[in-house]
Amino acid sequence: MPESAGLPVAVIGAGPIGLAAAAHLVGRGIEPLVLERGPRAGAAVRAWGHVRLFSTWSELVDPAAEKLLAPTGWVRPDARTYPTGAQWAEDYLQPLADTLGDRIRYGTTVTGVARAGRDRVVDSGRDTRPFTVHLTTVDGGEERIAARAVIDASGTYATPNPLGADGYPAAGERALAAEGRVTYRVPDLGDPAVRAAFAGRRTAVVGTGASAFTALAGLADLARAGDGGGTHAVWVLRRGISGSTFGGGTADQLPARGALGLAAKAAVDDGHADAVTGFRTTAVERDGDDRLVLVADDGRRTEPVDHVIVLTGLRPDLTFLSEVRLGLDERLSAPTALAPLIDPNQHSCGTVYPHGVNELTHPEEGLFLAGMKSYGRAPTFLAMTGYEQVRSVAAALAGDMEAAERVELTLPETGVCGGAGLFDVSGADPTPAGSCCAAPEPELVQLGVGAPATTDDSPAGGCCGS
């Protein structure tokens, strides 16, 4: 009998994909143990709870999870509406977690994953040994648990990309981040204290994805409000601006995302934001008035600002996986078989083919990265694709390879890209022309100052990132 027989499958993270993984495992008669760092389910989702998704409820509920919830009397919210992160967590993730009960351990941080008694160098007997998962608890205690397999669905939200254009923090960034002058999240301008901190101030927003659009649109709304006079944004882009920069607009098959791009464009067109293009930051400095100035690799400097919001995408934390054998793409840090399917240079979230265990397999048998973690640095992730991943992995762990290798996800015509939005658009046409993340043919738009438009750099944020 294998040494791992009877052991649970360790699932790292009680977010949307981790909880879906647990639901699929339960449905297969396999006992999961979900390890969540936060005090409640969906801790990362709650951290951006003020942001509205541009996917509807119809695209955010996993089928196995819904089946598990059904006996409790849970009813799916109106499929046509767009929840905020907080609503997603409270109305779906927490009820699902409550149904899973003591299969979830909160306040538990995974600090390491290894084969029992084997570091990554040792070959002998490796595949017959269970996994050892190293943990710390909220009171500082240390534990080790044994697991037959590990599904890492811990996401990437905790590890945002830095301000520096070379992938490392810009000079001065760490110290200013420690002071709260440089931040990495979309501000909650509905919070009176946060609103007061940004009102009447100049803020640099760095990035070109949905999160940057959300920040720009929010700051523009504040500037238009009675308590926000003088609020202004400096939008810093590492590339130029073309007709595709703001997304598909009215041609976007996700109306809320299209509206978000148009709102960001309006922020610039209405004078509430200045665009600085082709700007690759190497340093952030204080001026004589204790304001902040960004410095580019070509020597250009921005005008002084009071805050810097860095929304340049996310990356996976691989530090606690250093003693297992991963097969990762050298650019994206995604599984090698998955990387070509999600490469943002080739794909948007609407053109990523549904995939499963074959694309997620690593040299370390029984270890899987799932959800946003599996996408590495690619911003093209969407929730329903993550649900398909863990359905396939659970089937494989149950020995049902026919089901594991069968694609069971059909994307709806309106697309299912995840991400941040600002608006409820229940009255909008749900099926306009265009593809999920499609955009018009590039057309040069003269905005702001800086270098000419270029296309040699992938977006700082992602079309589908949040």
Tab-separated table of C-alpha atoms in Angstrom:
chain	number	residue	atom	x	y	z
A	1	MET	CA	0.000	0.000	0.000
A	2	PRO	CA	1.426	3.458	-0.880
A	3	GLU	CA	2.689	5.465	2.096
A	4	SER	CA	0.275	8.279	1.172
A	5	ALA	CA	-2.839	6.095	1.246
A	6	GLY	CA	-5.517	7.603	3.457
A	7	LEU	CA	-3.880	11.020	3.621
A	8	PRO	CA	-5.766	14.167	2.590
A	9	VAL	CA	-5.022	16.340	-0.404
A	10	ALA	CA	-3.612	19.631	0.825
A	11	VAL	CA	-5.174	22.644	-0.899
A	12	ILE	CA	-3.336	25.912	-0.345
A	13	GLY	CA	-5.704	28.876	-0.310
A	14	ALA	CA	-9.420	29.264	0.458
A	15	GLY	CA	-10.109	31.566	-2.450
A	16	PRO	CA	-12.407	30.846	-5.409
A	17	ILE	CA	-10.193	28.177	-6.979
A	18	GLY	CA	-9.011	26.553	-3.764
A	19	LEU	CA	-12.572	26.164	-2.509
A	20	ALA	CA	-13.665	24.838	-5.904
A	21	ALA	CA	-10.825	22.304	-5.743
A	22	ALA	CA	-12.060	21.160	-2.333
A	23	ALA	CA	-15.620	20.838	-3.645
A	24	HIS	CA	-14.493	18.700	-6.581
A	25	LEU	CA	-12.373	16.505	-4.304
A	26	VAL	CA	-15.307	15.962	-1.930
A	27	GLY	CA	-17.451	15.078	-4.934
A	28	ARG	CA	-14.873	12.452	-5.834
A	29	GLY	CA	-14.770	10.984	-2.342
A	30	ILE	CA	-11.320	12.440	-1.626
A	31	GLU	CA	-10.741	14.276	1.634
A	32	PRO	CA	-9.272	17.789	1.197
A	33	LEU	CA	-7.514	19.893	3.814
A	34	VAL	CA	-7.638	23.571	2.857
A	35	LEU	CA	-4.946	25.772	4.385
A	36	GLU	CA	-5.866	29.464	4.472
A	37	ARG	CA	-3.604	32.217	5.776
A	38	GLY	CA	-6.459	34.645	6.416
A	39	PRO	CA	-9.146	34.500	9.110
A	40	ARG	CA	-11.958	33.884	6.621
A	41	ALA	CA	-12.516	32.494	3.150
A	42	GLY	CA	-11.547	34.694	0.220
A	43	ALA	CA	-9.071	36.863	2.122
A	44	ALA	CA	-7.476	38.228	-1.065
A	45	VAL	CA	-10.868	38.839	-2.689
A	46	ARG	CA	-11.974	40.752	0.406
A	47	ALA	CA	-8.854	42.912	0.138
A	48	TRP	CA	-10.250	44.340	-3.107
A	49	GLY	CA	-13.835	44.000	-1.963
A	50	HIS	CA	-14.713	47.574	-2.958
A	51	VAL	CA	-13.998	46.778	-6.626
A	52	ARG	CA	-16.781	45.482	-8.868
A	53	LEU	CA	-16.007	42.562	-11.152
A	54	PHE	CA	-16.849	42.821	-14.824
A	55	SER	CA	-17.943	39.184	-14.879
A	56	THR	CA	-21.504	38.300	-13.889
A	57	TRP	CA	-22.572	35.800	-11.245
A	58	SER	CA	-23.258	33.294	-14.023
A	59	GLU	CA	-19.492	33.098	-14.604
A	60	LEU	CA	-18.300	33.089	-10.991
A	61	VAL	CA	-19.865	29.982	-9.416
A	62	ASP	CA	-18.235	26.560	-9.791
A	63	PRO	CA	-20.685	23.732	-10.660
A	64	ALA	CA	-19.328	21.295	-8.062
A	65	ALA	CA	-19.429	24.015	-5.427
A	66	GLU	CA	-23.031	24.838	-6.296
A	67	LYS	CA	-23.917	21.151	-5.977
A	68	LEU	CA	-22.301	21.037	-2.548
A	69	LEU	CA	-24.167	24.177	-1.481
A	70	ALA	CA	-27.590	23.099	-2.747
A	71	PRO	CA	-28.608	21.018	0.319
A	72	THR	CA	-27.988	24.046	2.559
A	73	GLY	CA	-30.676	26.046	0.754
A	74	TRP	CA	-28.147	28.360	-0.874
A	75	VAL	CA	-29.476	30.134	-3.959
A	76	ARG	CA	-27.228	31.593	-6.617
A	77	PRO	CA	-27.551	35.396	-6.853
A	78	ASP	CA	-29.079	36.922	-9.977
A	79	ALA	CA	-26.942	35.504	-12.778
A	80	ARG	CA	-27.082	38.758	-14.749
A	81	THR	CA	-25.603	41.019	-12.062
A	82	TYR	CA	-22.005	42.011	-11.351
A	83	PRO	CA	-20.851	41.472	-7.759
A	84	THR	CA	-18.164	43.388	-5.942
A	85	GLY	CA	-15.325	41.412	-4.468
A	86	ALA	CA	-16.969	41.723	-1.060
A	87	GLN	CA	-20.241	40.341	-2.402
A	88	TRP	CA	-18.462	37.450	-4.118
A	89	ALA	CA	-16.786	36.587	-0.820
A	90	GLU	CA	-19.833	36.993	1.446
A	91	ASP	CA	-22.522	35.571	-0.827
A	92	TYR	CA	-20.620	32.618	-2.282
A	93	LEU	CA	-17.120	31.935	-0.954
A	94	GLN	CA	-17.957	32.073	2.757
A	95	PRO	CA	-21.108	29.922	2.484
A	96	LEU	CA	-19.073	27.381	0.514
A	97	ALA	CA	-16.333	27.447	3.117
A	98	ASP	CA	-18.899	27.020	5.889
A	99	THR	CA	-20.258	23.963	4.090
A	100	LEU	CA	-16.751	22.475	3.946
A	101	GLY	CA	-16.510	23.028	7.703
A	102	ASP	CA	-13.425	21.737	9.493
A	103	ARG	CA	-11.851	20.724	6.212
A	104	ILE	CA	-10.551	24.319	6.228
A	105	ARG	CA	-7.899	25.604	8.642
A	106	TYR	CA	-7.700	29.399	8.938
A	107	GLY	CA	-4.793	31.467	10.200
A	108	THR	CA	-2.397	28.924	8.714
A	109	THR	CA	0.529	29.989	6.537
A	110	VAL	CA	2.306	27.435	4.352
A	111	THR	CA	6.051	27.959	4.623
A	112	GLY	CA	7.269	24.913	2.726
A	113	VAL	CA	6.276	21.894	0.646
A	114	ALA	CA	8.579	18.887	0.249
A	115	ARG	CA	8.654	15.124	-0.099
A	116	ALA	CA	8.888	13.508	3.307
A	117	GLY	CA	12.564	13.010	4.073
A	118	ARG	CA	13.699	14.150	0.618
A	119	ASP	CA	15.009	17.511	-0.548
A	120	ARG	CA	14.770	18.384	-4.237
A	121	VAL	CA	18.105	16.706	-5.043
A	122	VAL	CA	17.272	13.180	-3.874
A	123	ASP	CA	15.853	10.733	-6.430
A	124	SER	CA	15.721	7.543	-4.353
A	125	GLY	CA	12.186	6.612	-3.313
A	126	ARG	CA	10.898	10.052	-4.097
A	127	ASP	CA	7.665	9.138	-5.860
A	128	THR	CA	6.589	6.763	-3.086
A	129	ARG	CA	6.869	9.317	-0.298
A	130	PRO	CA	3.994	11.550	0.796
A	131	PHE	CA	4.301	15.306	0.814
A	132	THR	CA	5.197	17.194	3.957
A	133	VAL	CA	3.600	20.623	4.233
A	134	HIS	CA	5.286	23.001	6.671
A	135	LEU	CA	2.973	25.471	8.449
A	136	THR	CA	3.032	28.363	10.863
A	137	THR	CA	-0.031	29.377	12.854
A	138	VAL	CA	-1.229	32.783	14.000
A	139	ASP	CA	0.288	32.249	17.450
A	140	GLY	CA	3.712	31.529	15.946
A	141	GLY	CA	3.521	27.777	16.273
A	142	GLU	CA	5.059	25.443	13.690
A	143	GLU	CA	3.505	22.267	12.327
A	144	ARG	CA	4.055	19.685	9.637
A	145	ILE	CA	1.267	17.743	8.003
A	146	ALA	CA	1.410	14.837	5.561
A	147	ALA	CA	-0.541	14.901	2.299
A	148	ARG	CA	-1.025	12.543	-0.633
A	149	ALA	CA	-1.016	15.452	-3.107
A	150	VAL	CA	-0.811	19.246	-3.050
A	151	ILE	CA	-2.907	21.755	-5.022
A	152	ASP	CA	-1.428	25.226	-4.668
A	153	ALA	CA	-4.228	27.714	-5.327
A	154	SER	CA	-2.699	30.512	-3.256
A	155	GLY	CA	-2.950	33.028	-6.094
A	156	THR	CA	-0.668	35.981	-6.757
A	157	TYR	CA	-2.397	38.890	-5.024
A	158	ALA	CA	0.128	38.991	-2.182
A	159	THR	CA	3.057	39.552	-4.548
A	160	PRO	CA	2.435	42.576	-6.790
A	161	ASN	CA	5.020	43.566	-9.348
A	162	PRO	CA	7.206	46.496	-8.313
A	163	LEU	CA	7.468	49.977	-9.773
A	164	GLY	CA	10.858	49.397	-11.381
A	165	ALA	CA	10.587	48.635	-15.080
A	166	ASP	CA	13.286	45.945	-14.904
A	167	GLY	CA	11.203	43.835	-12.519
A	168	TYR	CA	12.969	44.960	-9.346
A	169	PRO	CA	11.929	47.785	-7.010
A	170	ALA	CA	12.990	51.205	-8.255
A	171	ALA	CA	15.573	53.065	-6.222
A	172	GLY	CA	13.813	54.543	-3.214
A	173	GLU	CA	10.673	52.435	-3.709
A	174	ARG	CA	11.038	50.158	-0.686
A	175	ALA	CA	11.446	52.989	1.808
A	176	LEU	CA	8.523	54.945	0.391
A	177	ALA	CA	6.345	51.821	0.331
A	178	ALA	CA	7.102	51.292	4.010
A	179	GLU	CA	5.831	54.834	4.636
A	180	GLY	CA	2.666	54.211	2.619
A	181	ARG	CA	3.601	56.790	-0.013
A	182	VAL	CA	3.933	54.068	-2.674
A	183	THR	CA	1.062	51.558	-2.693
A	184	TYR	CA	0.058	48.600	-4.855
A	185	ARG	CA	-3.740	48.396	-4.639
A	186	VAL	CA	-6.728	50.220	-6.110
A	187	PRO	CA	-7.679	52.743	-3.407
A	188	ASP	CA	-11.100	52.469	-1.794
A	189	LEU	CA	-12.309	55.995	-2.442
A	190	GLY	CA	-15.601	55.171	-0.768
A	191	ASP	CA	-13.758	55.045	2.547
A	192	PRO	CA	-13.860	58.579	4.028
A	193	ALA	CA	-10.279	58.431	5.334
A	194	VAL	CA	-8.881	57.167	2.026
A	195	ARG	CA	-10.963	59.661	0.100
A	196	ALA	CA	-9.622	62.535	2.198
A	197	ALA	CA	-6.039	61.364	1.646
A	198	PHE	CA	-6.406	61.570	-2.158
A	199	ALA	CA	-8.773	64.538	-2.467
A	200	GLY	CA	-7.078	67.632	-3.855
A	201	ARG	CA	-3.793	65.747	-4.350
A	202	ARG	CA	-1.813	64.613	-7.378
A	203	THR	CA	-1.400	60.864	-7.745
A	204	ALA	CA	0.762	58.880	-10.151
A	205	VAL	CA	-0.968	55.722	-11.415
A	206	VAL	CA	1.481	53.273	-12.996
A	207	GLY	CA	0.084	50.473	-15.190
A	208	THR	CA	-2.221	49.798	-18.129
A	209	GLY	CA	-4.590	47.050	-17.002
A	210	ALA	CA	-8.084	46.982	-15.571
A	211	SER	CA	-6.834	47.907	-12.101
A	212	ALA	CA	-5.127	51.028	-13.442
A	213	PHE	CA	-8.321	51.942	-15.329
A	214	THR	CA	-10.292	51.515	-12.111
A	215	ALA	CA	-7.942	53.821	-10.215
A	216	LEU	CA	-7.962	56.449	-12.971
A	217	ALA	CA	-11.742	56.425	-13.244
A	218	GLY	CA	-12.121	56.604	-9.466
A	219	LEU	CA	-9.756	59.559	-9.152
A	220	ALA	CA	-11.571	61.329	-11.993
A	221	ASP	CA	-14.901	60.808	-10.197
A	222	LEU	CA	-13.344	62.249	-7.046
A	223	ALA	CA	-12.090	65.262	-9.020
A	224	ARG	CA	-15.638	65.898	-10.280
A	225	ALA	CA	-17.142	65.631	-6.787
A	226	GLY	CA	-17.646	68.583	-4.494
A	227	ASP	CA	-15.087	67.339	-1.969
A	228	GLY	CA	-12.443	66.485	-4.562
A	229	GLY	CA	-11.510	69.750	-6.238
A	230	GLY	CA	-7.895	69.766	-7.389
A	231	THR	CA	-7.602	65.967	-7.522
A	232	HIS	CA	-5.454	64.972	-10.484
A	233	ALA	CA	-3.771	61.826	-11.814
A	234	VAL	CA	-0.523	61.366	-13.691
A	235	TRP	CA	-0.892	58.159	-15.667
A	236	VAL	CA	2.501	56.516	-16.239
A	237	LEU	CA	2.703	53.962	-19.069
A	238	ARG	CA	5.716	51.881	-20.018
A	239	ARG	CA	4.566	51.802	-23.626
A	240	GLY	CA	2.745	54.203	-25.900
A	241	ILE	CA	-0.979	54.751	-26.383
A	242	SER	CA	-2.837	53.272	-29.352
A	243	GLY	CA	-6.453	52.600	-30.196
A	244	SER	CA	-6.275	49.317	-28.256
A	245	THR	CA	-4.986	50.821	-25.019
A	246	PHE	CA	-8.442	51.354	-23.534
A	247	GLY	CA	-9.845	47.976	-24.594
A	248	GLY	CA	-12.831	47.279	-26.802
A	249	GLY	CA	-15.139	50.033	-25.550
A	250	THR	CA	-18.660	49.544	-26.841
A	251	ALA	CA	-17.462	46.528	-28.877
A	252	ASP	CA	-16.382	44.674	-25.730
A	253	GLN	CA	-18.409	41.527	-25.089
A	254	LEU	CA	-18.193	42.301	-21.378
A	255	PRO	CA	-20.053	45.616	-21.216
A	256	ALA	CA	-18.811	46.488	-17.725
A	257	ARG	CA	-15.193	46.115	-18.804
A	258	GLY	CA	-15.807	48.147	-21.918
A	259	ALA	CA	-17.365	50.880	-19.798
A	260	LEU	CA	-14.339	50.812	-17.501
A	261	GLY	CA	-11.936	51.442	-20.387
A	262	LEU	CA	-14.118	54.261	-21.646
A	263	ALA	CA	-14.199	55.801	-18.156
A	264	ALA	CA	-10.395	55.732	-18.011
A	265	LYS	CA	-10.221	57.363	-21.451
A	266	ALA	CA	-12.680	60.019	-20.301
A	267	ALA	CA	-10.425	60.757	-17.312
A	268	VAL	CA	-7.676	61.692	-19.753
A	269	ASP	CA	-9.903	63.423	-22.303
A	270	ASP	CA	-11.583	65.525	-19.591
A	271	GLY	CA	-8.270	66.699	-18.185
A	272	HIS	CA	-8.390	64.798	-14.902
A	273	ALA	CA	-5.331	62.721	-15.851
A	274	ASP	CA	-2.191	63.385	-17.887
A	275	ALA	CA	-0.626	60.449	-19.725
A	276	VAL	CA	3.162	60.039	-19.662
A	277	THR	CA	4.126	57.405	-22.219
A	278	GLY	CA	7.177	55.250	-22.869
A	279	PHE	CA	8.249	55.876	-19.265
A	280	ARG	CA	10.252	53.069	-17.635
A	281	THR	CA	10.837	53.965	-14.014
A	282	THR	CA	14.238	53.440	-12.385
A	283	ALA	CA	13.888	55.629	-9.283
A	284	VAL	CA	11.404	57.537	-7.168
A	285	GLU	CA	12.760	60.565	-5.337
A	286	ARG	CA	11.548	63.208	-2.899
A	287	ASP	CA	11.667	66.832	-3.954
A	288	GLY	CA	12.240	69.809	-1.648
A	289	ASP	CA	8.560	69.909	-0.674
A	290	ASP	CA	8.519	66.198	0.283
A	291	ARG	CA	6.576	65.337	-2.854
A	292	LEU	CA	7.541	62.423	-5.095
A	293	VAL	CA	9.111	62.441	-8.556
A	294	LEU	CA	9.488	59.375	-10.778
A	295	VAL	CA	12.682	59.106	-12.822
A	296	ALA	CA	12.845	57.129	-16.092
A	297	ASP	CA	15.761	55.231	-17.595
A	298	ASP	CA	16.146	57.970	-20.220
A	299	GLY	CA	16.446	60.678	-17.566
A	300	ARG	CA	12.929	62.094	-17.855
A	301	ARG	CA	11.183	63.079	-14.647
A	302	THR	CA	7.500	63.352	-13.859
A	303	GLU	CA	5.979	66.385	-12.233
A	304	PRO	CA	5.806	66.101	-8.425
A	305	VAL	CA	3.002	63.973	-7.000
A	306	ASP	CA	1.739	63.180	-3.513
A	307	HIS	CA	1.052	59.457	-3.966
A	308	VAL	CA	2.213	56.676	-6.294
A	309	ILE	CA	-0.132	53.751	-7.024
A	310	VAL	CA	1.700	50.869	-8.706
A	311	LEU	CA	-0.652	48.568	-10.669
A	312	THR	CA	1.823	46.745	-12.885
A	313	GLY	CA	0.535	43.207	-12.482
A	314	LEU	CA	1.261	40.307	-10.140
A	315	ARG	CA	3.702	37.424	-9.857
A	316	PRO	CA	3.635	34.040	-8.066
A	317	ASP	CA	5.359	33.428	-4.748
A	318	LEU	CA	7.455	30.316	-5.327
A	319	THR	CA	9.635	30.582	-2.213
A	320	PHE	CA	7.811	27.864	-0.248
A	321	LEU	CA	8.131	25.467	-3.210
A	322	SER	CA	11.930	25.531	-3.343
A	323	GLU	CA	12.295	21.849	-2.322
A	324	VAL	CA	9.951	20.355	-4.896
A	325	ARG	CA	10.609	19.933	-8.590
A	326	LEU	CA	8.711	22.413	-10.730
A	327	GLY	CA	8.610	22.610	-14.502
A	328	LEU	CA	8.130	26.316	-15.191
A	329	ASP	CA	8.362	28.481	-18.274
A	330	GLU	CA	11.391	30.752	-18.063
A	331	ARG	CA	9.401	33.893	-18.896
A	332	LEU	CA	6.007	33.495	-17.278
A	333	SER	CA	6.800	31.170	-14.335
A	334	ALA	CA	3.804	29.108	-15.472
A	335	PRO	CA	3.872	25.316	-16.061
A	336	THR	CA	5.817	24.664	-19.249
A	337	ALA	CA	2.928	22.968	-21.075
A	338	LEU	CA	0.506	25.743	-20.093
A	339	ALA	CA	2.682	28.753	-20.904
A	340	PRO	CA	2.171	28.734	-24.705
A	341	LEU	CA	-1.610	28.701	-24.192
A	342	ILE	CA	-1.630	31.789	-21.960
A	343	ASP	CA	1.275	33.852	-23.317
A	344	PRO	CA	-0.014	37.457	-23.191
A	345	ASN	CA	2.053	38.242	-26.274
A	346	GLN	CA	-0.216	35.852	-28.182
A	347	HIS	CA	-3.426	35.483	-26.163
A	348	SER	CA	-6.086	37.468	-24.387
A	349	CYS	CA	-8.299	35.893	-21.733
A	350	GLY	CA	-10.878	35.106	-24.399
A	351	THR	CA	-8.474	33.027	-26.490
A	352	VAL	CA	-7.021	30.838	-23.725
A	353	TYR	CA	-8.112	27.280	-24.446
A	354	PRO	CA	-9.649	25.391	-21.490
A	355	HIS	CA	-7.054	23.060	-20.027
A	356	GLY	CA	-6.479	20.637	-17.194
A	357	VAL	CA	-4.190	18.104	-15.614
A	358	ASN	CA	-2.002	17.512	-18.667
A	359	GLU	CA	-1.011	21.176	-18.857
A	360	LEU	CA	-0.629	21.528	-15.076
A	361	THR	CA	1.617	18.530	-14.401
A	362	HIS	CA	5.096	19.104	-12.966
A	363	PRO	CA	8.088	16.773	-12.618
A	364	GLU	CA	6.975	16.420	-8.979
A	365	GLU	CA	4.133	13.953	-9.326
A	366	GLY	CA	1.062	14.906	-7.319
A	367	LEU	CA	1.875	18.622	-7.139
A	368	PHE	CA	-0.279	21.110	-9.041
A	369	LEU	CA	-0.367	24.886	-9.290
A	370	ALA	CA	-3.935	25.962	-10.030
A	371	GLY	CA	-5.862	29.150	-10.591
A	372	MET	CA	-4.036	32.442	-10.921
A	373	LYS	CA	-0.895	30.867	-9.421
A	374	SER	CA	-0.686	28.567	-12.448
A	375	TYR	CA	-0.634	31.561	-14.800
A	376	GLY	CA	2.556	32.929	-13.275
A	377	ARG	CA	2.976	36.477	-14.541
A	378	ALA	CA	0.389	36.200	-17.311
A	379	PRO	CA	-2.667	38.422	-16.710
A	380	THR	CA	-5.080	36.402	-18.817
A	381	PHE	CA	-6.668	34.293	-16.067
A	382	LEU	CA	-10.426	33.856	-15.722
A	383	ALA	CA	-12.378	32.131	-12.970
A	384	MET	CA	-14.199	29.543	-15.063
A	385	THR	CA	-10.941	28.313	-16.563
A	386	GLY	CA	-9.627	27.855	-13.026
A	387	TYR	CA	-12.719	25.860	-12.134
A	388	GLU	CA	-12.064	23.614	-15.127
A	389	GLN	CA	-8.455	23.154	-13.999
A	390	VAL	CA	-9.405	21.806	-10.580
A	391	ARG	CA	-12.220	19.638	-11.968
A	392	SER	CA	-9.625	17.934	-14.141
A	393	VAL	CA	-7.056	17.628	-11.343
A	394	ALA	CA	-9.609	16.121	-8.938
A	395	ALA	CA	-10.611	13.577	-11.580
A	396	ALA	CA	-6.968	12.628	-12.110
A	397	LEU	CA	-6.381	12.210	-8.370
A	398	ALA	CA	-9.430	9.928	-8.294
A	399	GLY	CA	-7.895	7.827	-11.076
A	400	ASP	CA	-10.510	8.859	-13.660
A	401	MET	CA	-8.143	9.880	-16.431
A	402	GLU	CA	-10.868	9.809	-19.068
A	403	ALA	CA	-12.696	12.597	-17.221
A	404	ALA	CA	-9.462	14.375	-16.370
A	405	GLU	CA	-8.483	14.664	-20.027
A	406	ARG	CA	-11.957	15.636	-21.234
A	407	VAL	CA	-12.670	19.337	-21.649
A	408	GLU	CA	-15.988	20.132	-19.983
A	409	LEU	CA	-15.926	23.911	-20.236
A	410	THR	CA	-17.664	25.813	-23.008
A	411	LEU	CA	-17.113	29.547	-22.731
A	412	PRO	CA	-20.239	31.656	-23.248
A	413	GLU	CA	-20.235	34.074	-26.136
A	414	THR	CA	-20.070	37.031	-23.779
A	415	GLY	CA	-16.768	35.803	-22.362
A	416	VAL	CA	-15.748	35.197	-18.769
A	417	CYS	CA	-12.679	37.338	-18.235
A	418	GLY	CA	-12.149	38.116	-14.589
A	419	GLY	CA	-11.059	41.480	-13.335
A	420	ALA	CA	-12.061	44.815	-11.974
A	421	GLY	CA	-14.996	46.908	-13.067
A	422	LEU	CA	-16.835	49.955	-11.834
A	423	PHE	CA	-20.367	49.741	-13.075
A	424	ASP	CA	-23.544	47.702	-12.977
A	425	VAL	CA	-24.774	47.570	-16.544
A	426	SER	CA	-27.864	45.410	-16.254
A	427	GLY	CA	-29.491	47.371	-19.030
A	428	ALA	CA	-26.625	46.959	-21.447
A	429	ASP	CA	-26.737	44.679	-24.453
A	430	PRO	CA	-25.011	41.497	-23.202
A	431	THR	CA	-23.834	40.341	-26.601
A	432	PRO	CA	-22.268	43.162	-28.605
A	433	ALA	CA	-19.923	42.308	-31.412
A	434	GLY	CA	-16.294	41.552	-30.684
A	435	SER	CA	-14.394	38.972	-28.669
A	436	CYS	CA	-13.755	38.625	-24.964
A	437	CYS	CA	-10.692	40.755	-24.783
A	438	ALA	CA	-10.728	42.061	-28.324
A	439	ALA	CA	-9.921	45.646	-29.153
A	440	PRO	CA	-10.185	47.775	-32.271
A	441	GLU	CA	-7.367	47.842	-34.764
A	442	PRO	CA	-4.547	49.986	-33.319
A	443	GLU	CA	-4.929	53.665	-34.015
A	444	LEU	CA	-2.419	56.185	-32.715
A	445	VAL	CA	-3.944	58.531	-30.152
A	446	GLN	CA	-1.964	61.652	-29.244
A	447	LEU	CA	-2.286	62.012	-25.479
A	448	GLY	CA	0.019	63.309	-22.808
A	449	VAL	CA	3.753	63.640	-23.201
A	450	GLY	CA	6.657	61.325	-23.719
A	451	ALA	CA	8.044	58.893	-26.218
A	452	PRO	CA	6.249	57.800	-29.392
A	453	ALA	CA	3.917	54.836	-29.181
A	454	THR	CA	5.696	51.497	-29.170
A	455	THR	CA	4.569	47.888	-29.205
A	456	ASP	CA	7.684	46.126	-27.911
A	457	ASP	CA	6.557	45.860	-24.311
A	458	SER	CA	3.687	43.845	-22.889
A	459	PRO	CA	1.184	45.784	-20.793
A	460	ALA	CA	2.237	46.662	-17.301
A	461	GLY	CA	-1.093	45.398	-16.061
A	462	GLY	CA	-3.333	42.854	-17.704
A	463	CYS	CA	-6.449	42.907	-19.816
A	464	CYS	CA	-8.040	40.569	-17.369
A	465	GLY	CA	-6.080	41.235	-14.222
A	466	SER	CA	-7.463	42.711	-11.082
